[in-house]
Short mmCIF file of C-alpha atoms in Angstrom, two decimals:
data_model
loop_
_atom_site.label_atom_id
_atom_site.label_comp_id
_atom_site.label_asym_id
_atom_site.label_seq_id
_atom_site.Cartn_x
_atom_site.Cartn_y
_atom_site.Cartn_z
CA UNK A 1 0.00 0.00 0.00
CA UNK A 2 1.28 3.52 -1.04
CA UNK A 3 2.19 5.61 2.09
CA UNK A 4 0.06 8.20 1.59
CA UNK A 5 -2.84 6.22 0.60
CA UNK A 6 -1.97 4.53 4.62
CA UNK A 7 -1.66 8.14 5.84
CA UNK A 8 -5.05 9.32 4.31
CA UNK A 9 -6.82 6.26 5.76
CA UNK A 10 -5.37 7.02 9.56
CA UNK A 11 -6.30 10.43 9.03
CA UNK A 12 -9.70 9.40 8.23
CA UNK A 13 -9.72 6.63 11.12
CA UNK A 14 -9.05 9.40 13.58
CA UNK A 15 -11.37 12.18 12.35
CA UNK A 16 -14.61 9.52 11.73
CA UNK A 17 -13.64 8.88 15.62
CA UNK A 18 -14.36 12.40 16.56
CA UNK A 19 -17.17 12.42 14.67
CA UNK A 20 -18.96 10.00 16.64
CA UNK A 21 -17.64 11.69 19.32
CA UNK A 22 -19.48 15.06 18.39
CA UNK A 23 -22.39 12.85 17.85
CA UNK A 24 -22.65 11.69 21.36
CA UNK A 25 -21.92 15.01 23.00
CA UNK A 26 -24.66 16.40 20.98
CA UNK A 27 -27.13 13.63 22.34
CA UNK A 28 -25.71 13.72 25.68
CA UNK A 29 -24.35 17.01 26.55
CA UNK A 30 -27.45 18.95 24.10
CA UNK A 31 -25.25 21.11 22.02
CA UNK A 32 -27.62 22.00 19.80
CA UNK A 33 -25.60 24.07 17.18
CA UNK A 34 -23.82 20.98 16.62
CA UNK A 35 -26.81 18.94 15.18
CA UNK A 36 -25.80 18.63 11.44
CA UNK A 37 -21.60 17.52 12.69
CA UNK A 38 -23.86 15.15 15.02
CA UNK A 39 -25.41 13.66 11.88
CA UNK A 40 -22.18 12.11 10.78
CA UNK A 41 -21.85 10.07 13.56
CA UNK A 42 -23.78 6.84 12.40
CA UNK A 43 -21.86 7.21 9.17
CA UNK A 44 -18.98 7.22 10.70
CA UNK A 45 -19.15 3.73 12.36
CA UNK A 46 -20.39 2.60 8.63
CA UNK A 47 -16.70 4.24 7.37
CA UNK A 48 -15.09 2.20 10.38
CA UNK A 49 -16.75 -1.32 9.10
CA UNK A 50 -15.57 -0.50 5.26
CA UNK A 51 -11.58 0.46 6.77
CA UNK A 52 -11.80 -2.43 9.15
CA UNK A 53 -12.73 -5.01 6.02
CA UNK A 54 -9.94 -3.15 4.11
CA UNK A 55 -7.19 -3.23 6.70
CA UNK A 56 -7.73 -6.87 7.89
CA UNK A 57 -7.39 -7.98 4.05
CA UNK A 58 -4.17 -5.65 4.21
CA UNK A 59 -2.51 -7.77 7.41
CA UNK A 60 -3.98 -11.11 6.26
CA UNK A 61 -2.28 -10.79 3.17
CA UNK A 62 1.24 -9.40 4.11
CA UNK A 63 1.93 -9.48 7.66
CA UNK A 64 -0.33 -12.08 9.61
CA UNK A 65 0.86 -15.46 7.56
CA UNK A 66 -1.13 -17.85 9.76
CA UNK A 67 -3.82 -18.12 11.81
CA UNK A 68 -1.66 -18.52 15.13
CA UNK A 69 -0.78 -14.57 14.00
CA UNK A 70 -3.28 -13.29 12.73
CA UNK A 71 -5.15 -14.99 15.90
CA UNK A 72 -2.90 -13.16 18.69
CA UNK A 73 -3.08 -9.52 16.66
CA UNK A 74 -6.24 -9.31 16.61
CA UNK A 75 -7.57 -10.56 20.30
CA UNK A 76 -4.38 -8.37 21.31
CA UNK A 77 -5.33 -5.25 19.82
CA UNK A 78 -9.32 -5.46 20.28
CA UNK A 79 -8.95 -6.62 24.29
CA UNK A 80 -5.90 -4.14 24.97
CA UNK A 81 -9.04 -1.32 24.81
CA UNK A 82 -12.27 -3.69 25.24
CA UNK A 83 -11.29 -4.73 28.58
CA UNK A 84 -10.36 -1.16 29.91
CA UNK A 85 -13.37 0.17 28.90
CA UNK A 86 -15.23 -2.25 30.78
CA UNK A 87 -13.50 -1.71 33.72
CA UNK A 88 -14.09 2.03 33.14
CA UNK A 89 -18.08 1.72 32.79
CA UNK A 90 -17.84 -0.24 36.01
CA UNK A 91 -15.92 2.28 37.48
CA UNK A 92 -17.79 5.37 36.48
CA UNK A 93 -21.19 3.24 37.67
CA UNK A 94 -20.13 2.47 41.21
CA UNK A 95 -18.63 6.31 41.42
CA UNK A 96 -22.08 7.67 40.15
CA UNK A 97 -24.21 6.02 41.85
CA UNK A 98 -22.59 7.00 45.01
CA UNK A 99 -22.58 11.08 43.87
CA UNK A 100 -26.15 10.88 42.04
CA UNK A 101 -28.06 8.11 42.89
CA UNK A 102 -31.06 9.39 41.64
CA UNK A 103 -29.79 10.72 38.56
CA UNK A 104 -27.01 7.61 37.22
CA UNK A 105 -29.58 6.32 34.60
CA UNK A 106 -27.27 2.65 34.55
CA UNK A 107 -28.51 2.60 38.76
CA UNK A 108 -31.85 1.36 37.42
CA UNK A 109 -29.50 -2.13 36.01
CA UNK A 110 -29.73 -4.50 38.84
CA UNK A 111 -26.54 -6.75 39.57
CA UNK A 112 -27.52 -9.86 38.33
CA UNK A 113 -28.52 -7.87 34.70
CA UNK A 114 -24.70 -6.50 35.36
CA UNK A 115 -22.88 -9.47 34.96
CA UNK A 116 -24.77 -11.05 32.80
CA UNK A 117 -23.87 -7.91 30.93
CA UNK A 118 -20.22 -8.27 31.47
CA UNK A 119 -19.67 -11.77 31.02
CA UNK A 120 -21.76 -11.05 27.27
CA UNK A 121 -19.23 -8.42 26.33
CA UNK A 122 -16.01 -9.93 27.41
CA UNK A 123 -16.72 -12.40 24.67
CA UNK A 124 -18.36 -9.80 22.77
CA UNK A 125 -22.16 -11.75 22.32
CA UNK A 126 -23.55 -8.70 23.22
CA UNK A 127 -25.74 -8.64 20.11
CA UNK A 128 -25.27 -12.05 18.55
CA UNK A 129 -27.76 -14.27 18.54
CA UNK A 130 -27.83 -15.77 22.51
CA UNK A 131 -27.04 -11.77 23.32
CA UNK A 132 -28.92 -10.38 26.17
CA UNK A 133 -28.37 -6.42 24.87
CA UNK A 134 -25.85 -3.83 25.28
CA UNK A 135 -23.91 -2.00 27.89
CA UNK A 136 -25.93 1.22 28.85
CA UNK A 137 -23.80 3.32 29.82
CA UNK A 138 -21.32 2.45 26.37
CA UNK A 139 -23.30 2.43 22.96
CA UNK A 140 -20.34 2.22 21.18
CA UNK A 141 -19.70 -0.95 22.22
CA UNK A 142 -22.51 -2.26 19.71
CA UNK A 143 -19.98 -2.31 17.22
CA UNK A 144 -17.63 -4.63 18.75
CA UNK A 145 -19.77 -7.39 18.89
CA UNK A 146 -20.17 -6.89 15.28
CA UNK A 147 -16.71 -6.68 14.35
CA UNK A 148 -14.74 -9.36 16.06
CA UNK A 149 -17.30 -11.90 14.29
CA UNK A 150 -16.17 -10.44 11.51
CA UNK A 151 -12.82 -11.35 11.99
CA UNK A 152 -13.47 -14.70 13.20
CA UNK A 153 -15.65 -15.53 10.20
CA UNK A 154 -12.92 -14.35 7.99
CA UNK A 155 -10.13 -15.74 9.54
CA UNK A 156 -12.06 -19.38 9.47
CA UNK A 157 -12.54 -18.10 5.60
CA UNK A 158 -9.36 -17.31 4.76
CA UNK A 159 -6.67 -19.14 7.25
CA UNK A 160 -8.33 -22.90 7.30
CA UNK A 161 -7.63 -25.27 4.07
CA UNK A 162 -9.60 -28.22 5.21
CA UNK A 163 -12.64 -27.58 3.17
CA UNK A 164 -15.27 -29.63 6.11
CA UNK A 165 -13.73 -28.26 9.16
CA UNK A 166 -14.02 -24.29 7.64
CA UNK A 167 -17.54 -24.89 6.51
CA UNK A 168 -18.67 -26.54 9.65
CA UNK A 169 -17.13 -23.38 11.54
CA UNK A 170 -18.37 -20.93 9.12
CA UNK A 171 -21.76 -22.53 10.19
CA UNK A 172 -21.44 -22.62 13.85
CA UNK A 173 -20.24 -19.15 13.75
CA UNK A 174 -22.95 -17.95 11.56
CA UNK A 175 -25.97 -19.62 13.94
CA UNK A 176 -23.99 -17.85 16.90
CA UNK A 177 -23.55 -14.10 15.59
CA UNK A 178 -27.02 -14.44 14.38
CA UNK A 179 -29.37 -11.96 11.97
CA UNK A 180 -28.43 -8.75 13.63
CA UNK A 181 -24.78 -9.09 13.22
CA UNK A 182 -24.36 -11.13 10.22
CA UNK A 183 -26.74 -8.29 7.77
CA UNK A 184 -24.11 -5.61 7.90
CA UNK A 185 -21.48 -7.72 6.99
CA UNK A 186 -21.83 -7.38 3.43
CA UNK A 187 -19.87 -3.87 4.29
CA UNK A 188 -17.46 -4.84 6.02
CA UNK A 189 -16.87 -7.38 2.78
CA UNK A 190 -16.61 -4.56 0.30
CA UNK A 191 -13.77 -3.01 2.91
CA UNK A 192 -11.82 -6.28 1.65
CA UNK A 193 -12.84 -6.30 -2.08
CA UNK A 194 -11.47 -2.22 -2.27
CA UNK A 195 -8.59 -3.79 -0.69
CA UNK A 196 -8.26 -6.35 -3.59
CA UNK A 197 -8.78 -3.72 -5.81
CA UNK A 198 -7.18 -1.34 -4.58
CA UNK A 199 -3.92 -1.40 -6.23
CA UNK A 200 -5.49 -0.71 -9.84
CA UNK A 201 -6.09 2.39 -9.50
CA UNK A 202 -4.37 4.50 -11.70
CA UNK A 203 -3.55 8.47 -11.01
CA UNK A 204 -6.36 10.41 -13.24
CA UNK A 205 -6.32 14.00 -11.54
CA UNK A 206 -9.21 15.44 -13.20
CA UNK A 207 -11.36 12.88 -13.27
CA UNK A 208 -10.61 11.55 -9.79
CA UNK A 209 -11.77 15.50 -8.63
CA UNK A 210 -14.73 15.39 -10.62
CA UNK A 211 -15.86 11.90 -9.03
CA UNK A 212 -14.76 13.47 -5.75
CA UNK A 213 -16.62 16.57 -5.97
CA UNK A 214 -20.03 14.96 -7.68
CA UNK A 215 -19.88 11.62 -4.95
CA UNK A 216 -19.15 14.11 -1.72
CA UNK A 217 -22.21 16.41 -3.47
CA UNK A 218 -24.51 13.16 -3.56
CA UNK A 219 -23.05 12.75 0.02
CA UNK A 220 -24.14 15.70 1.63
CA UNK A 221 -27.20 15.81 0.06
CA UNK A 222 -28.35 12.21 1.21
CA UNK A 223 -26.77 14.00 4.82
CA UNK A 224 -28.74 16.98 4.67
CA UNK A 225 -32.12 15.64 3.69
CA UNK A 226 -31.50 12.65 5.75
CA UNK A 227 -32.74 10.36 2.69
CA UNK A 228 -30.87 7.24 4.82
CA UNK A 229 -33.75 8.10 7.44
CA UNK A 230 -36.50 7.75 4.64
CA UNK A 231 -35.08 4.49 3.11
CA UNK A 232 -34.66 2.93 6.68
CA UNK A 233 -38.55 3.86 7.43
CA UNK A 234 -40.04 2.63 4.03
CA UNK A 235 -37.68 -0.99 4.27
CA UNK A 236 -38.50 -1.39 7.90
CA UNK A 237 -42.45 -1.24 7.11
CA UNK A 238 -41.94 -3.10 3.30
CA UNK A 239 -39.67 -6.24 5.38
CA UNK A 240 -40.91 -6.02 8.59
CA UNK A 241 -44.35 -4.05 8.68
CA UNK A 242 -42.85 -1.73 11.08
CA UNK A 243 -39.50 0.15 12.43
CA UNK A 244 -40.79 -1.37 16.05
CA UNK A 245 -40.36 -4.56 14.54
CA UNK A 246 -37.57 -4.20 12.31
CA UNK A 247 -35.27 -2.54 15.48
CA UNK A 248 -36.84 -5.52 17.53
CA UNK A 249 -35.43 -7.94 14.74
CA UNK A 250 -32.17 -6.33 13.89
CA UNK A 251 -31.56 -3.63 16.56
CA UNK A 252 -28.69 -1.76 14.59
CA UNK A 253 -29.16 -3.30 11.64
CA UNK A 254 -32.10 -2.51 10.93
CA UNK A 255 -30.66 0.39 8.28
CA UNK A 256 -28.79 -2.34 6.53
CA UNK A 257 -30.65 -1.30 3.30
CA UNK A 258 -29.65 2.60 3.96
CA UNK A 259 -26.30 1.08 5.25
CA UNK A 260 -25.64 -0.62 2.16
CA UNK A 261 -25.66 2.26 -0.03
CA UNK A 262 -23.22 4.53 2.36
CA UNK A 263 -21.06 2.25 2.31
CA UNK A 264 -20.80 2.15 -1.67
CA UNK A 265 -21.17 6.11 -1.65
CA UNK A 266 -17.72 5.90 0.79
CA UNK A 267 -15.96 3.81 -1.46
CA UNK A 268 -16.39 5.58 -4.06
CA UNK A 269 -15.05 8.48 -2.25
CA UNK A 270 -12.00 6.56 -1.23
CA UNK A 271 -11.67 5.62 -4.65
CA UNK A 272 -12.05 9.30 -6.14
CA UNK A 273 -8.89 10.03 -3.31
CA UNK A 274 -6.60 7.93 -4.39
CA UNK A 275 -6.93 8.82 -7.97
CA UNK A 276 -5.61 11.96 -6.56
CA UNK A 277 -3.41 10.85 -4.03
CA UNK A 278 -0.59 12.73 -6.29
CA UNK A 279 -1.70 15.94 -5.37
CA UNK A 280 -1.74 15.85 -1.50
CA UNK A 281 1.16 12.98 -1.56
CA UNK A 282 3.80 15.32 -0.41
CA UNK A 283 2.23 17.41 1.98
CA UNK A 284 0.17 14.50 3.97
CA UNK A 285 3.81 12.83 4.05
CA UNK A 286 5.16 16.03 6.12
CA UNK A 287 2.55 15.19 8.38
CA UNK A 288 3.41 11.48 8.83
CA UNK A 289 4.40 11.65 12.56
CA UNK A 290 1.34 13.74 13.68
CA UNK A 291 -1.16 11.50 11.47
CA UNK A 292 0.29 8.31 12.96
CA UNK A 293 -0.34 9.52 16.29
CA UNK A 294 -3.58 10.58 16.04
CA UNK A 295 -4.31 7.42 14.80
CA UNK A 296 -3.24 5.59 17.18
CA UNK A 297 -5.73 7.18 19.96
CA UNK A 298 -9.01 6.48 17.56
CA UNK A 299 -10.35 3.12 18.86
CA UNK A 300 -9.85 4.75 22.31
CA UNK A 301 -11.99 7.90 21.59
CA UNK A 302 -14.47 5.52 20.34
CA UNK A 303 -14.57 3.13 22.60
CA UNK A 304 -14.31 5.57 25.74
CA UNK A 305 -15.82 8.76 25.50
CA UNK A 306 -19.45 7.36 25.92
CA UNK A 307 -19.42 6.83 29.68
CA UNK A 308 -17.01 9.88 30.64
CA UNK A 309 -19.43 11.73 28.67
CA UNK A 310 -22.44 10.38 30.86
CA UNK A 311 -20.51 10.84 34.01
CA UNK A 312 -19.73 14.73 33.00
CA UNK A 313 -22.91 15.48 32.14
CA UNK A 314 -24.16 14.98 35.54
CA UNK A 315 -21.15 17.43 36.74
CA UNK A 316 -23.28 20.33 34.88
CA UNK A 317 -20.35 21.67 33.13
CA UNK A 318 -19.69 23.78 29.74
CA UNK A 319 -20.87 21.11 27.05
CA UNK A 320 -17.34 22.43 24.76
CA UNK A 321 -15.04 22.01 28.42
CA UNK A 322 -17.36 18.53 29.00
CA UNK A 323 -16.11 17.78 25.48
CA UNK A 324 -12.53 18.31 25.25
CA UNK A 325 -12.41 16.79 28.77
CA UNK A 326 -14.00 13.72 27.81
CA UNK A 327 -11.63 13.58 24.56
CA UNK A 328 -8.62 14.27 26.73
CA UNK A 329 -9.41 11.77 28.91
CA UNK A 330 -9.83 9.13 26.88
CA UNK A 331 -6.73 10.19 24.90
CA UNK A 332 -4.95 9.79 28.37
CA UNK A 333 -6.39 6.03 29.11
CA UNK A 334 -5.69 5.32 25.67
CA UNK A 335 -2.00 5.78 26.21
CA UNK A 336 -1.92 3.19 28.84
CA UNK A 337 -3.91 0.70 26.74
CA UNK A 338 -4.24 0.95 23.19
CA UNK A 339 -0.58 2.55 22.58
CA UNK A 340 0.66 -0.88 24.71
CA UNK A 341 -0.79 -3.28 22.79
CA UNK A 342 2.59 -4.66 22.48
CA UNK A 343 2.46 -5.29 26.38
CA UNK A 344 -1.37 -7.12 25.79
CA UNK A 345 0.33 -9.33 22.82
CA UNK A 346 3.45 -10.61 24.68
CA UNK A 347 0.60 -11.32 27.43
CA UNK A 348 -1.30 -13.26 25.07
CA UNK A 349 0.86 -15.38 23.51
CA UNK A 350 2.47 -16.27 26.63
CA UNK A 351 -1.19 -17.47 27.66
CA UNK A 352 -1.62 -19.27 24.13
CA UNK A 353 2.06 -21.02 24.64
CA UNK A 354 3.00 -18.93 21.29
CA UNK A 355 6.22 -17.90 20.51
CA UNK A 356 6.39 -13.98 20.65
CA UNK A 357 5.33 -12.56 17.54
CA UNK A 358 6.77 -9.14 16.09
CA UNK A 359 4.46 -6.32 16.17
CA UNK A 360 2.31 -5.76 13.01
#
């Protein structure tokens, strides 16, 4: 992959994370002139299943030979944030409750529903078919469940060569991740096809802006008329009879339809880019050091700013100081987990009886 085409898509990693960050802090911390930046957020999960797809085709095919590697990089560098965030929810429950006990909205969650909770999303079930439901006080932990089937189903897929064994798996996976997961996968494919096909695409300045500029057009107009909202409504009623029924059946998948065609819209766009990847080459490469590091922080802005935003909220600051706090914060926890994945790797194949593996 062409170094600035990896640059571009770590810039992109980190900004779709602050995205959904605005989202939430619009929802939670009512910042109302931020509604249309807040409208981006669902999207920007949708972006993160296309670059997920894309990267783990990337790794599979030139870094992660086997499955014993490709095994320990991914459970090291999904539990070296899961896990902390969990420990964080539980944290910032047991401190709220005991500041606002009437207020905490997770204080209505009885024990018992608690760790049934917990033991669900340390193996990531939470919406897989024998799921129980999410964490409340972290949304964005919905996505998790969805993605690390994803990996298992493609590294059964890719990394197995006895035909019966892989299908059998494929199967038993399949049954387990259920409906709800298994209907957005489809974009998370298409992040591996672009990967495939990737490498094809020749420089064509002009053309490559004039995609750009009439794709990011059709963009922001499906954005600013919400026409995703429309096409979710009229499939949930034309497959289900309802949206009460289809969220009931597919909880976030239910705007798989709507879903489908973002996802094609942001390919495109990532296709128009690297047409014209020679006219930003040299001056996203002078930012190499400063992208890289960004990038590094994203999975922990999106996996922790939910429930430091719920605990601020309650502290009745600034919504912009709530903000920033909440992004420095989990900036700062990040550090200690997702910039040590190394640490969670040597951990984990020590567990497994592996031999260390060099980081990716």
């Amino acid at each position: 992959m062409k170094k600035e085409h990896s640059l571009l898509l770590d810039f992109l990693r980190f900004f779709a994370a602050i995205l959904v960050l605005i989202h939430h802090s619009e929802q939670i911390l009512h910042i109302p002139h931020w509604s249309f930046l807040a409208s981006f957020g669902h999207d920007a999960v949708i972006f993160f299943f296309i670059l997920s797809g894309f990267v783990i085709s990337y790794v599979a095919k030139n870094k992660e030979s086997d499955l014993r590697k490709y095994a320990i990089a991914r459970i090291s560098r999904i539990t070296s944030v899961s896990i902390p965030s969990l420990i964080l929810v539980i944290f910032l429950l047991l401190i709220g409750n005991l500041i606002w006990t009437p207020y905490y909205t997770a204080s209505s969650v009885d024990s018992f529903e608690w760790l049934a909770i917990f033991i669900q999303s340390l193996f990531y079930l939470n919406y897989s078919s024998i799921g129980v439901g999410g964490i409340p006080t972290n949304g964005p932990y919905w996505s998790l469940s969805y993605e690390v089937f994803y990996y298992v189903i493609f590294g059964i897929a890719y990394y197995i060569r006895v035909q019966w064994i892989k299908y059998l798996l494929l199967l038993i996976v399949s049954l387990v991740a259920g409906l709800k997961i298994l209907v957005l996968m489809p974009i998370w494919i298409l992040g591996c096809y672009f990967y495939e096909k990737h490498s094809v695409i020749q420089q064509r300045p002009v053309f490559g802006s004039m995609l750009l500029i009439v794709i990011m057009s059709i963009y922001l107009l499906i954005r600013a008329l919400n026409v995703d909202d429309q096409i979710v409504k009229l499939s949930s009623i034309y497959f289900f009879g309802s949206e009460s029924l289809a969220n009931e059946t597919l909880s976030y998948g239910k705007r798989f339809l709507a879903d489908y065609i973002l996802a094609v819209v942001f390919v495109m766009i990532l296709i128009s880019l690297f047409m014209i990847s020679d006219l930003y080459k040299y001056r996203i490469r002078r930012f190499e050091r400063v992208i890289k590091l960004l990038a590094s922080y994203s999975f922990s802005i999106y996996l922790y700013h939910y429930p430091i935003l719920i605990f601020l909220s309650h502290m009745k600051l600034n919504s912009y100081i709530a903000m920033i706090t909440t992004l420095l914060i989990s900036m700062l926890i990040g550090y200690f987990t997702e910039r040590k994945k190394d640490v969670f790797k040597k951990v984990i194949s020590k567990s497994l009886n592996f031999t260390q593996l060099p980081e990716k």
